[in-house]
Short mmCIF file of C-alpha atoms in Angstrom, two decimals:
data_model
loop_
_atom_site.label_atom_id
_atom_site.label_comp_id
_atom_site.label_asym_id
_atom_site.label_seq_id
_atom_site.Cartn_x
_atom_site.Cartn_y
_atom_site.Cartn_z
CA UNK A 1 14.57 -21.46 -15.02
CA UNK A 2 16.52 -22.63 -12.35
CA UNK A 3 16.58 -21.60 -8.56
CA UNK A 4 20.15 -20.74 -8.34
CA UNK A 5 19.68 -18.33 -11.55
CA UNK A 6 16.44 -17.07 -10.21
CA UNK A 7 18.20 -16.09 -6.81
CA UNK A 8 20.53 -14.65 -8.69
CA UNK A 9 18.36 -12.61 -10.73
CA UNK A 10 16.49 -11.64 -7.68
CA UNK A 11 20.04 -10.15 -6.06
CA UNK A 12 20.68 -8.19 -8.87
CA UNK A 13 17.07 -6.79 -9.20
CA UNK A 14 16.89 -5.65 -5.30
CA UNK A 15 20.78 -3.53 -6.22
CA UNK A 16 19.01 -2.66 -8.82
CA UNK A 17 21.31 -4.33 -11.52
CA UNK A 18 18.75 -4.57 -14.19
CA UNK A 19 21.73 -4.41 -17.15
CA UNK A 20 23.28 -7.32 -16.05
CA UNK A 21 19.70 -8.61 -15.92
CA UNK A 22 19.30 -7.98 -19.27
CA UNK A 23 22.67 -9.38 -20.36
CA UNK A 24 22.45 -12.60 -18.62
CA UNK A 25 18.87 -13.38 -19.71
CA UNK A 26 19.79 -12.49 -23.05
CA UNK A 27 22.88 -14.45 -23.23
CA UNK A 28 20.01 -17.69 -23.19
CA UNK A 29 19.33 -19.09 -26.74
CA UNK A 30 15.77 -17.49 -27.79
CA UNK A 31 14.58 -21.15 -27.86
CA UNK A 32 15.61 -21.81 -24.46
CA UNK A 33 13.88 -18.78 -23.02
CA UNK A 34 10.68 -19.72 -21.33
CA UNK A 35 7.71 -17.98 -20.02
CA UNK A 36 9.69 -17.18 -16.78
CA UNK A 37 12.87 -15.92 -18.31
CA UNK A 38 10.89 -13.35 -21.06
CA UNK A 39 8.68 -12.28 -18.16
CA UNK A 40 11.52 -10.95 -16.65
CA UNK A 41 14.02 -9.36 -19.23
CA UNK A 42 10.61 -7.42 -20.10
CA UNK A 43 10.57 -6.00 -16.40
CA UNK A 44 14.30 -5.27 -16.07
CA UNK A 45 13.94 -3.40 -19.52
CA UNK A 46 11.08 -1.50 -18.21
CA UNK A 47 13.42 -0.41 -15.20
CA UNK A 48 16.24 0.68 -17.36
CA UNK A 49 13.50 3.10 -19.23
CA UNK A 50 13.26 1.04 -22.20
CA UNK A 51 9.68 0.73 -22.74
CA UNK A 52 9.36 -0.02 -26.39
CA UNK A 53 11.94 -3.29 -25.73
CA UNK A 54 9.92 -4.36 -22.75
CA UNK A 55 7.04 -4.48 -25.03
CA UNK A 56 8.27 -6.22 -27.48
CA UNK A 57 9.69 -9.00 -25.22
CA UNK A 58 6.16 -8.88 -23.24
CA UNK A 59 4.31 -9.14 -26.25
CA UNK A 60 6.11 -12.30 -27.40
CA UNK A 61 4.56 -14.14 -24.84
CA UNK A 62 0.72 -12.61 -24.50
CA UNK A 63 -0.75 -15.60 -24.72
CA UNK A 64 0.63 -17.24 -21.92
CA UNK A 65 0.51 -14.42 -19.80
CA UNK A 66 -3.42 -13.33 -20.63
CA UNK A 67 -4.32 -15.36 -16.80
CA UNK A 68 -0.96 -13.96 -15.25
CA UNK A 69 -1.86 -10.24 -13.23
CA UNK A 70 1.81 -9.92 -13.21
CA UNK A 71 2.46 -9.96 -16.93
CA UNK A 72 -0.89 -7.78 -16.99
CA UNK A 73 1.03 -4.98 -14.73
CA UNK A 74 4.18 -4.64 -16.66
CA UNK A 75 3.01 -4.15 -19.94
CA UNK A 76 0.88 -1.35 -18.39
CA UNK A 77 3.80 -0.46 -16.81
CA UNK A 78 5.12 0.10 -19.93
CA UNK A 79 2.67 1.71 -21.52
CA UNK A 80 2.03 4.55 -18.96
CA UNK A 81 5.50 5.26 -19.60
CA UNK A 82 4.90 5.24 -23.34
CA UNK A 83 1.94 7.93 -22.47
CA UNK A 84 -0.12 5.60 -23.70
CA UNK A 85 -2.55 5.71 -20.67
CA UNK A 86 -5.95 4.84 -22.23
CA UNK A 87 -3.98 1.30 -22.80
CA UNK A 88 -2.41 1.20 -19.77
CA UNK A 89 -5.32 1.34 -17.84
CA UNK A 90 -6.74 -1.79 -19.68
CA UNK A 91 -4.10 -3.25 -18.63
CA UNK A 92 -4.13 -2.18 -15.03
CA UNK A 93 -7.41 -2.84 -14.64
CA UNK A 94 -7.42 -6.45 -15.91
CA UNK A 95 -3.87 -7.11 -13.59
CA UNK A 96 -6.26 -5.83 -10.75
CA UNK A 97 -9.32 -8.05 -11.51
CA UNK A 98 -6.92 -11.18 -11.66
CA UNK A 99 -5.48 -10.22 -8.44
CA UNK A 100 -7.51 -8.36 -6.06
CA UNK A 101 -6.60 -6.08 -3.27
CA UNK A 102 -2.87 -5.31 -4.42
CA UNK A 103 -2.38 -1.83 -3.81
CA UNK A 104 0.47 -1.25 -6.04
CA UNK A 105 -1.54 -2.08 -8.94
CA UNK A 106 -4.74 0.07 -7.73
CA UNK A 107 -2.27 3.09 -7.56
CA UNK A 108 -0.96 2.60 -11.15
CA UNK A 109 -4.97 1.92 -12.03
CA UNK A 110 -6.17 5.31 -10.52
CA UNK A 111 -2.85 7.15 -12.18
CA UNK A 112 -3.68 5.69 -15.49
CA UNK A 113 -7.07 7.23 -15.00
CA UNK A 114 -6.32 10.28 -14.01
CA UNK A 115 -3.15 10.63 -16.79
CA UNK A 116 -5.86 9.11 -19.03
CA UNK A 117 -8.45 11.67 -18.33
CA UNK A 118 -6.09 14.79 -18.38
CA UNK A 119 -4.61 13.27 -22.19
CA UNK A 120 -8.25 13.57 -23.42
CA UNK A 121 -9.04 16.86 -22.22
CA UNK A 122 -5.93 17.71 -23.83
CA UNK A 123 -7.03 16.21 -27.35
CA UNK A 124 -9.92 18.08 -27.23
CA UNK A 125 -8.53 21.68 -26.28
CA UNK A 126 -5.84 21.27 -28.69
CA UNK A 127 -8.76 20.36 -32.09
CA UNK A 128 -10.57 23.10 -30.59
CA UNK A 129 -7.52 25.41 -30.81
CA UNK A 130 -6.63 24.16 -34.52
CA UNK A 131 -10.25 24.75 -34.97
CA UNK A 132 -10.62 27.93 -34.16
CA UNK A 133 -6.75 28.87 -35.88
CA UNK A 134 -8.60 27.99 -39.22
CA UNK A 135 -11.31 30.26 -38.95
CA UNK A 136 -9.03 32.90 -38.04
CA UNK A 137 -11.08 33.99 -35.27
CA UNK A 138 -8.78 36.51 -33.37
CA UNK A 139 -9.53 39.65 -30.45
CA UNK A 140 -8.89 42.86 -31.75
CA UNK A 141 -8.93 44.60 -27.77
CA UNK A 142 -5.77 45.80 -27.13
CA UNK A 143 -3.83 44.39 -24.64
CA UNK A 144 -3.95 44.22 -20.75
CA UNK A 145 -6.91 46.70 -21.25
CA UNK A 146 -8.70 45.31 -18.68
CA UNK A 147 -6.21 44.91 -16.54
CA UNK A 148 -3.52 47.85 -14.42
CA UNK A 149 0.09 46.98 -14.39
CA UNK A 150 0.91 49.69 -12.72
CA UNK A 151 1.63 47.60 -9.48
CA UNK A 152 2.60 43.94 -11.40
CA UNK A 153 6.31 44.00 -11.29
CA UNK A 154 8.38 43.33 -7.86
CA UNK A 155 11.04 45.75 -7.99
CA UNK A 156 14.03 44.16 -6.52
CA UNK A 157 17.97 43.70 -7.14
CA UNK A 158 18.04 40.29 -7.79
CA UNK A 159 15.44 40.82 -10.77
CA UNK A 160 17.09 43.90 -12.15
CA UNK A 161 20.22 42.18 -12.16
CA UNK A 162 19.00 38.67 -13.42
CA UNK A 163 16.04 39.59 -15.60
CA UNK A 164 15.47 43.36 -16.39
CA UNK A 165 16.51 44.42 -19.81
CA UNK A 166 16.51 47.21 -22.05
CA UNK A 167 12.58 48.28 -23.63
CA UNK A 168 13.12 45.73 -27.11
CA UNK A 169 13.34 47.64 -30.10
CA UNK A 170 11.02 46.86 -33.26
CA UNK A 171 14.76 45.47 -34.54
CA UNK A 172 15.66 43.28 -31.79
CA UNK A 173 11.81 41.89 -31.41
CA UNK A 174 12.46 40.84 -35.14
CA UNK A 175 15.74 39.24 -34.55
CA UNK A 176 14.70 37.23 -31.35
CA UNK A 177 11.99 36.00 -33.29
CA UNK A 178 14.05 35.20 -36.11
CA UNK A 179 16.18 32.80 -33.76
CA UNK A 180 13.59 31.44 -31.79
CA UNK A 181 11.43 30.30 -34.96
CA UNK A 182 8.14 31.65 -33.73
CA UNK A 183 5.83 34.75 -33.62
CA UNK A 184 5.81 35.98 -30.12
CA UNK A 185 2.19 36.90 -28.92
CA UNK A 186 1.10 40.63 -28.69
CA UNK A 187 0.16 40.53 -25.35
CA UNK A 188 3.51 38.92 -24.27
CA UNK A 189 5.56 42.29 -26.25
CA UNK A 190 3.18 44.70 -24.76
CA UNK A 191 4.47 43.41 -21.32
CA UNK A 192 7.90 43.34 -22.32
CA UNK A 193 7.78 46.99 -23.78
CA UNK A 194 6.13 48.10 -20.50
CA UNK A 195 8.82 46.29 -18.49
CA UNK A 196 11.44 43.98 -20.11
CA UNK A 197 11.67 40.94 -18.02
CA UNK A 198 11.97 40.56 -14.42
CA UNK A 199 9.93 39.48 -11.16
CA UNK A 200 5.65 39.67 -11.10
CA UNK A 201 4.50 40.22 -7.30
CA UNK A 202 2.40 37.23 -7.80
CA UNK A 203 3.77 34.23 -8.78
CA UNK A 204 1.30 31.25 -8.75
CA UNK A 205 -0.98 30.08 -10.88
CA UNK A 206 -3.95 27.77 -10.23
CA UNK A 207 -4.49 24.30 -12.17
CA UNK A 208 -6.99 21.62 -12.11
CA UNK A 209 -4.36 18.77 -11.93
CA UNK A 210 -1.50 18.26 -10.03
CA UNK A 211 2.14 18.53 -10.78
CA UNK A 212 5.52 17.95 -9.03
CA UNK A 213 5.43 21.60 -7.28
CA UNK A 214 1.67 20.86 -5.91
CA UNK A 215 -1.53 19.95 -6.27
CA UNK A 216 -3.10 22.49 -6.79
CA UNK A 217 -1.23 25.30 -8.26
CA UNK A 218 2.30 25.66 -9.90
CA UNK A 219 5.19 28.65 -8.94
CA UNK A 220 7.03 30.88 -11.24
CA UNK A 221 10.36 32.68 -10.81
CA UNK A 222 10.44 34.96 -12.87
CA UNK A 223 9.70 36.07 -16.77
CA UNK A 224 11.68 35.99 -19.20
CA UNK A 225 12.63 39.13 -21.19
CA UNK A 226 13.32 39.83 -25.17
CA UNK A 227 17.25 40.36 -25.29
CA UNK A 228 20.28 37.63 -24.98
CA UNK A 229 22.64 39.51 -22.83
CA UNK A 230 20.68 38.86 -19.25
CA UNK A 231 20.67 34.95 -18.88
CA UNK A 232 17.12 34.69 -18.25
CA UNK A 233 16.31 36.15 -21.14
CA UNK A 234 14.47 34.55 -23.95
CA UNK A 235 17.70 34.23 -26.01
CA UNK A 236 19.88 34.50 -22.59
CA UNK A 237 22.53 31.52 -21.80
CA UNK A 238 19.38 29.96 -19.60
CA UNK A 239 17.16 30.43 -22.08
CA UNK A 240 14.37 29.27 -24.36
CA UNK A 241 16.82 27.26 -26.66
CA UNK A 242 19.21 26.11 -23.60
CA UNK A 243 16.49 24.63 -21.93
CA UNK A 244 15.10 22.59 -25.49
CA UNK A 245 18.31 21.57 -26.37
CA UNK A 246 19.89 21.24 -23.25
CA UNK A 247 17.94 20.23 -20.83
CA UNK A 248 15.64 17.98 -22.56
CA UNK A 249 12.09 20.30 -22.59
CA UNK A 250 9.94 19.48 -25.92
CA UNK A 251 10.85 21.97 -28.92
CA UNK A 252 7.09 22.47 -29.22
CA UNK A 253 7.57 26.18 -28.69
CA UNK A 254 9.38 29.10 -26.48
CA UNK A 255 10.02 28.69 -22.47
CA UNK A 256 8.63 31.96 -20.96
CA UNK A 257 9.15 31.67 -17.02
CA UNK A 258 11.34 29.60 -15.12
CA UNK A 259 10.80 27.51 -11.74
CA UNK A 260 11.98 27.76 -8.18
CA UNK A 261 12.33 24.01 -9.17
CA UNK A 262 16.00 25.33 -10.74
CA UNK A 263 15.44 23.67 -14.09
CA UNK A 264 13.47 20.64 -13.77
CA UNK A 265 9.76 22.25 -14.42
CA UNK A 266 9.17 25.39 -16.46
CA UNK A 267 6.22 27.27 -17.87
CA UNK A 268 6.37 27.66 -22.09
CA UNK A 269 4.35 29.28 -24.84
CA UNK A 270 2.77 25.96 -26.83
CA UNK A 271 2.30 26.24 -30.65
CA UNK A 272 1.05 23.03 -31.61
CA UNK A 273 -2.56 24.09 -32.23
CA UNK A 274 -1.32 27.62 -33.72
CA UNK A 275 1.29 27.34 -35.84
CA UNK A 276 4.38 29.40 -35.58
CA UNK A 277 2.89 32.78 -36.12
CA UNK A 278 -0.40 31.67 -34.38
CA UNK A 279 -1.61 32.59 -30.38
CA UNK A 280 -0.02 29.94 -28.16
CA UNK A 281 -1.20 28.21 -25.48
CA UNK A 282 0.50 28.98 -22.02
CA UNK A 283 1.40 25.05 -20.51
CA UNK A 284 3.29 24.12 -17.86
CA UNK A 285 5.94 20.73 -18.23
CA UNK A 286 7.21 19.00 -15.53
CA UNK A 287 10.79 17.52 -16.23
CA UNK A 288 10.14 15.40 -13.22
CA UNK A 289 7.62 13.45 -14.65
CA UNK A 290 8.85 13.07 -17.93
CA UNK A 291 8.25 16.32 -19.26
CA UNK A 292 4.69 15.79 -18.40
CA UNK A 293 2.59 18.75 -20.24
CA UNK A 294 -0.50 20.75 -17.94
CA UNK A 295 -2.35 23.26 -19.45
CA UNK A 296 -2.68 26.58 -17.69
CA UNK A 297 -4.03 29.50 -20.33
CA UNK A 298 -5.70 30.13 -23.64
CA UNK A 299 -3.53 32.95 -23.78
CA UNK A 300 -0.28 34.90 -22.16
CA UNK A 301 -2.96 37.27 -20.94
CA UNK A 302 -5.07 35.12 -19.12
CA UNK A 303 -1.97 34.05 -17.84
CA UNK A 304 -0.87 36.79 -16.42
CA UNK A 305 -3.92 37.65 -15.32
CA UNK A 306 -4.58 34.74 -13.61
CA UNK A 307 -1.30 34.91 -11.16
CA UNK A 308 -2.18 35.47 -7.63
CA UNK A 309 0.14 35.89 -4.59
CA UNK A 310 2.14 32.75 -3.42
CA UNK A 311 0.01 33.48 0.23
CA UNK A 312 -3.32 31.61 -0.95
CA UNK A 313 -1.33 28.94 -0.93
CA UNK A 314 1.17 29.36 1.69
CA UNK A 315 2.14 25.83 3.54
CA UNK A 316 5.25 26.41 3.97
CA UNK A 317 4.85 25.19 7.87
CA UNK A 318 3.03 22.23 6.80
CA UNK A 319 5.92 21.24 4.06
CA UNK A 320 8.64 21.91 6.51
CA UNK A 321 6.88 19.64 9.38
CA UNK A 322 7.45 16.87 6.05
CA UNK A 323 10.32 17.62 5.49
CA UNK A 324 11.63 17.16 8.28
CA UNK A 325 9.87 13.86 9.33
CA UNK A 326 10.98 12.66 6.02
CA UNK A 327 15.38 13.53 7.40
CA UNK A 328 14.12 11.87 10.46
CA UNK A 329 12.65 8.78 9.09
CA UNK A 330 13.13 8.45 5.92
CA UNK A 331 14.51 5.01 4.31
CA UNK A 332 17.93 5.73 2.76
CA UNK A 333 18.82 4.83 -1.22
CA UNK A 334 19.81 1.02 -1.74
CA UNK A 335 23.35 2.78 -2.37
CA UNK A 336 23.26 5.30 0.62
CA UNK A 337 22.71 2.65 2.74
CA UNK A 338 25.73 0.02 1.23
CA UNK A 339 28.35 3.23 1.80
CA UNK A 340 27.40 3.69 5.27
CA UNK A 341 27.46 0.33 6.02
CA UNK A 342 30.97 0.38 5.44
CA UNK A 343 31.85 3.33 7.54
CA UNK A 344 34.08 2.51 10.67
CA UNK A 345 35.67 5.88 11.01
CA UNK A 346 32.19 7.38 12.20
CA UNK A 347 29.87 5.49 14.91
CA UNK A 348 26.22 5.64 13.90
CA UNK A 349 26.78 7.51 10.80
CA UNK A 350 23.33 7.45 9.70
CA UNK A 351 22.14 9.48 12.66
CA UNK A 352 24.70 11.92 11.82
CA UNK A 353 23.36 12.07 8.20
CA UNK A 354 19.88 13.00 9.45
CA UNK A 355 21.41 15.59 11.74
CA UNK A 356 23.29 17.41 9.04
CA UNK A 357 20.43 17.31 6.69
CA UNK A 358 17.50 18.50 10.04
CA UNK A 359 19.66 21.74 9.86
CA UNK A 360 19.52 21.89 6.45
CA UNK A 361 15.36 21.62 6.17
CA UNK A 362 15.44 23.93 9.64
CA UNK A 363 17.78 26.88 7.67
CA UNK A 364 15.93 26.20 4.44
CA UNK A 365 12.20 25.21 5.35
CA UNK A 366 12.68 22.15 2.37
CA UNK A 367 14.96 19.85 2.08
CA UNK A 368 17.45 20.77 -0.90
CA UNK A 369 21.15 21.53 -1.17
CA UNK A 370 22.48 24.63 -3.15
CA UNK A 371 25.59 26.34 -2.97
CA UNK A 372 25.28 27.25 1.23
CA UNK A 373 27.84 25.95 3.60
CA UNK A 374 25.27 23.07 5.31
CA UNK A 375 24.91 21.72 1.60
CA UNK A 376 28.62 21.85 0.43
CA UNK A 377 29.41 19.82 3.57
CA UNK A 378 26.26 17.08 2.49
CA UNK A 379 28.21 17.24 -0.96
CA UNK A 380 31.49 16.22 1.01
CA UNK A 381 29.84 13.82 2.65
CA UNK A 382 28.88 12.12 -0.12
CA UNK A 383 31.48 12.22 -2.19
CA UNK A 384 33.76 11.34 0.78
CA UNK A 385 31.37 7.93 1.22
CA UNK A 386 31.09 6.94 -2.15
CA UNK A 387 34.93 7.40 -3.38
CA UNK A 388 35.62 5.47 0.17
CA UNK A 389 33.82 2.65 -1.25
CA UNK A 390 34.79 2.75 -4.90
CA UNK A 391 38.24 4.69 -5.42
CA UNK A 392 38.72 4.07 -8.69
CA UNK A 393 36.02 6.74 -9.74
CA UNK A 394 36.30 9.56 -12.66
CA UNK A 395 34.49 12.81 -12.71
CA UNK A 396 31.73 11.60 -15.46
CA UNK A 397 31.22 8.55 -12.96
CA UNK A 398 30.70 10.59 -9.88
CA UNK A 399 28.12 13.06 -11.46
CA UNK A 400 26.20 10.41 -12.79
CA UNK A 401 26.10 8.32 -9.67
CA UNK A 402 25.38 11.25 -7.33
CA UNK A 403 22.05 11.15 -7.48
CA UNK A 404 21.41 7.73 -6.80
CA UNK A 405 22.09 8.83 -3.32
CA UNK A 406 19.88 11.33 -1.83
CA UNK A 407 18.84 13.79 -4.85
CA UNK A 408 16.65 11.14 -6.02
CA UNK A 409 16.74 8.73 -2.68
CA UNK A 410 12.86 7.77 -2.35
CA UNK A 411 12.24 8.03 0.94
CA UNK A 412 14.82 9.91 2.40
CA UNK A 413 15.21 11.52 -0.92
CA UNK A 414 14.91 15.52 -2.55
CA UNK A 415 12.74 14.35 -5.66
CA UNK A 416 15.24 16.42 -8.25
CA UNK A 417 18.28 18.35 -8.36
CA UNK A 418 19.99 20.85 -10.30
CA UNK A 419 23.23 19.02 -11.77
CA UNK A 420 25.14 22.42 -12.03
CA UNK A 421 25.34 22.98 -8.48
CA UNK A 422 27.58 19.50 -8.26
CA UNK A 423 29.63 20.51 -10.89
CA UNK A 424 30.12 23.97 -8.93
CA UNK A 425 31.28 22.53 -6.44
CA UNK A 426 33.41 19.87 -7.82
CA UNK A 427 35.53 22.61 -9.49
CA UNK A 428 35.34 24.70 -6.45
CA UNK A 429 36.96 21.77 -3.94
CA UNK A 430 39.24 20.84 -6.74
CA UNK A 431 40.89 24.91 -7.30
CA UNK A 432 40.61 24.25 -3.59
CA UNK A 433 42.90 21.43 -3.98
CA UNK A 434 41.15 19.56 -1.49
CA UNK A 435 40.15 17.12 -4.68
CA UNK A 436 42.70 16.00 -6.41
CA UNK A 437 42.89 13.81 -10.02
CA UNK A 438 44.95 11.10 -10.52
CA UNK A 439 45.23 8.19 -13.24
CA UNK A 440 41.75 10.20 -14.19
CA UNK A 441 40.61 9.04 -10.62
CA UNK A 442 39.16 11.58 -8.52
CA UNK A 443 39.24 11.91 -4.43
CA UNK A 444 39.42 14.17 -1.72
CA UNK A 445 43.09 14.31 0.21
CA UNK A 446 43.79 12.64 2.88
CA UNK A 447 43.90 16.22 5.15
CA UNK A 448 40.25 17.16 3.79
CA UNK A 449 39.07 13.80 4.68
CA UNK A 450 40.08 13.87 7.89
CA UNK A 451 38.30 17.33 8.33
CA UNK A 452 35.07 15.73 7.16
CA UNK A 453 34.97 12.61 8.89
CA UNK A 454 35.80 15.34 12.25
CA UNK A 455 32.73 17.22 10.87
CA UNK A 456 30.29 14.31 10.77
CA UNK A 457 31.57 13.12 14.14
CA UNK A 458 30.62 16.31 15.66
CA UNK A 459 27.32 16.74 14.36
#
C-alpha cells in the first residue's frame, strides 16, 4: 500500500469516513489486497457496526496477523460486539501480551471479562430456570402476602393522567394477553387489580453489575398498566409492542416499566426460561449498550419488593458537579467542531456553546435537552450550524445527522437521546414558519437566523 493512499485512508478514518473506506479498499482486485489493505477494510467495517464482515475479512488473513497485537484487537473488537465475550477476551488478552502497557486494549480486556463473567452467570440462571419450569415446581402463597401495599403507589397527576387505568376486567386481562402472546404473572395482575398502573414511591432497584443509568442500581418511571387507551399502558401507543417493534428492544417477552432514560433502557418480563405461560424473569436492557440484558428478579414480586427510594442513592450533586465540568471542558464531536470552525457571524462560538448548555445542566442538574426553552434554543443552534455548512439538507438527513453532534458527542456529549423530541420540534419551528422547505431542502429563514445568531452572541 502506498503512502499517498495510506494518508488518505488515515483522513478519512479521523472524519470518520469509514464507507468510503470500505469502497476504496474494496475497489482493489482481491489479489492485489495485501496484509495492510485487509487489515484495514476489517477495522473500518467494524466501525460501521458490521461485525460479521470485519470477521470475515480479518479472518482471511489470521495467519499473518497471529504476531500482529493490532490484528489481535480488532477481531476482539469484533467479537465483543458479536457478544461473543469469552472469545473476545482471548483475543484481548493475546493483543495485550504482544503489546504491553496499551491501555486501550487493557480496558477492552477487563470489559470482556466482566461482559464475559455476567454472560455465564446468565447461562446458568437461565438452565436453572428451564430446570426448574420442567419440574413444575411453582408457590402456591398468594400474592404480596408478605408484603403491605397500602402505602406503594405515589399518588400524583402526572401518573393518574399518564398511567392509571380502569381495575382490568377478567375480559380485558384475556384480551391483552391475547395480543401480547404471553401469560402475564399472578403477582403482576394482583398489582394491577389493586391499582392499575401508575407511579411506585420507590423507584430503584439494586443490581450487581452496572448499566448505562449507574453502577449500582437502575431507575424506573413508572409501571405499566393492563388497558391500551393510557399510552403507558401495556397495549398503550408507548407500549410493550411499540417498544419491540419500534424501538428495537428484543421480542423475548413484555416491557413492564419504562426509564427516566425516555426510551433507550427499559425494565421487561423475560420468558426465555418459562415459556409463554411460564413465571418470567424481571431483566433490565439497556438500548445504550446494545440492548445489553441485566438480570434483576426471579419474579415480579421480588421485584417489587425489592424497590427502595431513589434517596439511597441520591448523587444528584455529585452528577451535576460532572456535568457540568464535562459543558466546561468537554472535547466537542469531530462534526461540532468542523461547523464552528466555520462560524464568522459569532466570535468565540464555542464558549458560547458551553454557556448555553452550563444553564442547561444548572436548570436541569444533567445535561439533556427536552422540550424547555434553553433546549429548543440548543436545537436552533444546531440546526442553524449544520444547515450553514451544508444547505442542501432534507428532513431524513438532518435527523439522522443530529446526533453526531452533541446527543452522542463523546466528551462533550449526552450519551443518548430521545429522537421524538427533534422531530417535535422540527414540526413545531416549521408551523412556526421559522423553517421553511424548499426543493425538499430544509432551513431556518433568514429573520429566525438572525434572531439566533443575536441569541448566541448574547449568551
Amino acid at each position: 500500500m502506498d503512502q499517498v493512499l495510506i494518508e488518505q485512508l488515515n483522513r478519512w478514518h479521523e472524519e470518520d469516513e469509514q464507507q468510503r473506506i470500505v469502497d476504496l479498499l474494496l475497489s482493489v482486485p482481491e489479489e492485489e489486497r495485501d496484509y495492510e489493505t485487509i487489515s484495514r477494510l476489517g477495522r473500518a467495517y467494524n466501525n460501521l457496526g458490521l461485525y460479521e464482515e470485519a470477521l470475515n475479512q480479518l479472518e482471511d488473513i489470521a495467519e499473518a496477523g497471529q504476531q500482529d497485537p493490532v490484528w489481535h484487537f480488532r477481531v476482539g473488537f469484533a467479537l465483543y460486539h458479536l457478544k461473543r465475550y469469552e472469545e473476545a477476551t482471548q483475543s484481548f488478552r493475546t493483543s495485550d501480551k504482544l503489546e504491553t502497557g496499551n491501555q486501550n486494549t487493557e480496558s477492552w480486556l477487563k470489559w470482556s471479562l466482566q461482559k464475559a463473567e455476567k454472560q455465564q452467570r446468565q447461562e446458568l440462571r437461565m438452565a436453572a430456570k428451564r430446570a426448574a419450569a420442567v419440574e413444575g415446581s411453582a408457590s402456591e402463597e398468594a400474592p404480596f402476602s408478605n408484603m403491605s401495599l397500602d402505602d406503594f403507589w405515589d399518588d400524583s397527576e402526572y401518573a393518574r393522567k399518564a398511567y392509571l387505568s380502569e381495575p382490568p376486567t377478567d375480559k380485558l386481562i384475556a384480551s391483552i394477553e391475547e395480543e401480547l402472546g404471553y401469560k402475564l404473572p399472578a403477582s403482576y395482575l394482583a398489582l394491577m387489580k389493586q391499582q392499575n398502573g401508575g407511579i411506585p414511591k420507590n423507584t430503584c432497584f439494586p443490581t450487581e453489575d452496572p448499566t448505562s443509568w449507574a453502577e449500582d442500581h437502575i431507575a424506573i418511571t413508572g409501571i405499566l398498566g393492563i388497558g391500551r387507551e393510557k399510552s403507558y399502558s401495556l397495549c398503550g401507543d408507548l407500549g410493550s409492542r411499540f417498544m419491540i417493534e419500534e424501538w428495537g428492544y428484543p421480542d423475548i417477552g413484555v416491557v413492564i416499566c419504562d426509564c427516566p432514560s425516555a426510551g433507550h433502557d427499559l425494565v421487561m418480563l423475560d420468558y426465555r426460561a418459562c415459556g409463554r405461560d411460564g413465571e418470567p424473569e424481571v431483566i433490565h436492557v439497556d438500548q445504550e449498550s446494545d440492548y445489553e440484558i441485566t438480570f434483576l428478579a426471579e419474579n415480579f414480586e421480588e421485584f417489587i419488593s425489592g424497590l427502595v427510594s431513589e434517596e439511597e442513592y441520591d448523587t444528584s450533586e455529585e452528577d451535576k458537579e460532572a456535568a457540568l465540568y464535562k459543558v466546561a471542558h468537554g472535547k466537542f464531536s469531530s462534526l461540532l467542531e468542523e461547523l464552528c470552525n466555520r462560524v464568522s457571524e459569532v466570535e468565540q462560538i464555542d464558549q458560547k456553546i458551553r454557556s448555553i448548555c452550563t444553564r442547561v445542566v444548572e436548570e436541569k442538574g444533567f445535561f439533556s435537552f427536552h422540550a424547555d426553552e434553553l433546549s429548543y434554543l440548543m436545537y436552533d443552534v444546531q440546526f442553524w450550524l449544520y444547515t450553514k455548512s451544508y444547505p442542501d439538507t432534507t428532513r431524513e438527513q438532518y435527523l439522522a445527522v443530529y446526533e453526531k453532534m452533541i446527543a452522542f458527542g463523546g466528551e462533550f456529549g449526552q450519551g443518548g437521546y430521545a429522537p421524538g423530541w427533534i422531530s417535535e420540534w422540527l414540526d413545531h419551528r416549521k408551523k412556526e414558519g421559522r423553517i421553511v422547505q424548499e426543493n425538499g431542502h430544509i432551513r431556518f429563514t433568514d429573520q429566525f437566523a438572525s434572531e439566533v445568531i443575536q441569541q448566541l452572541r448574547d449568551a
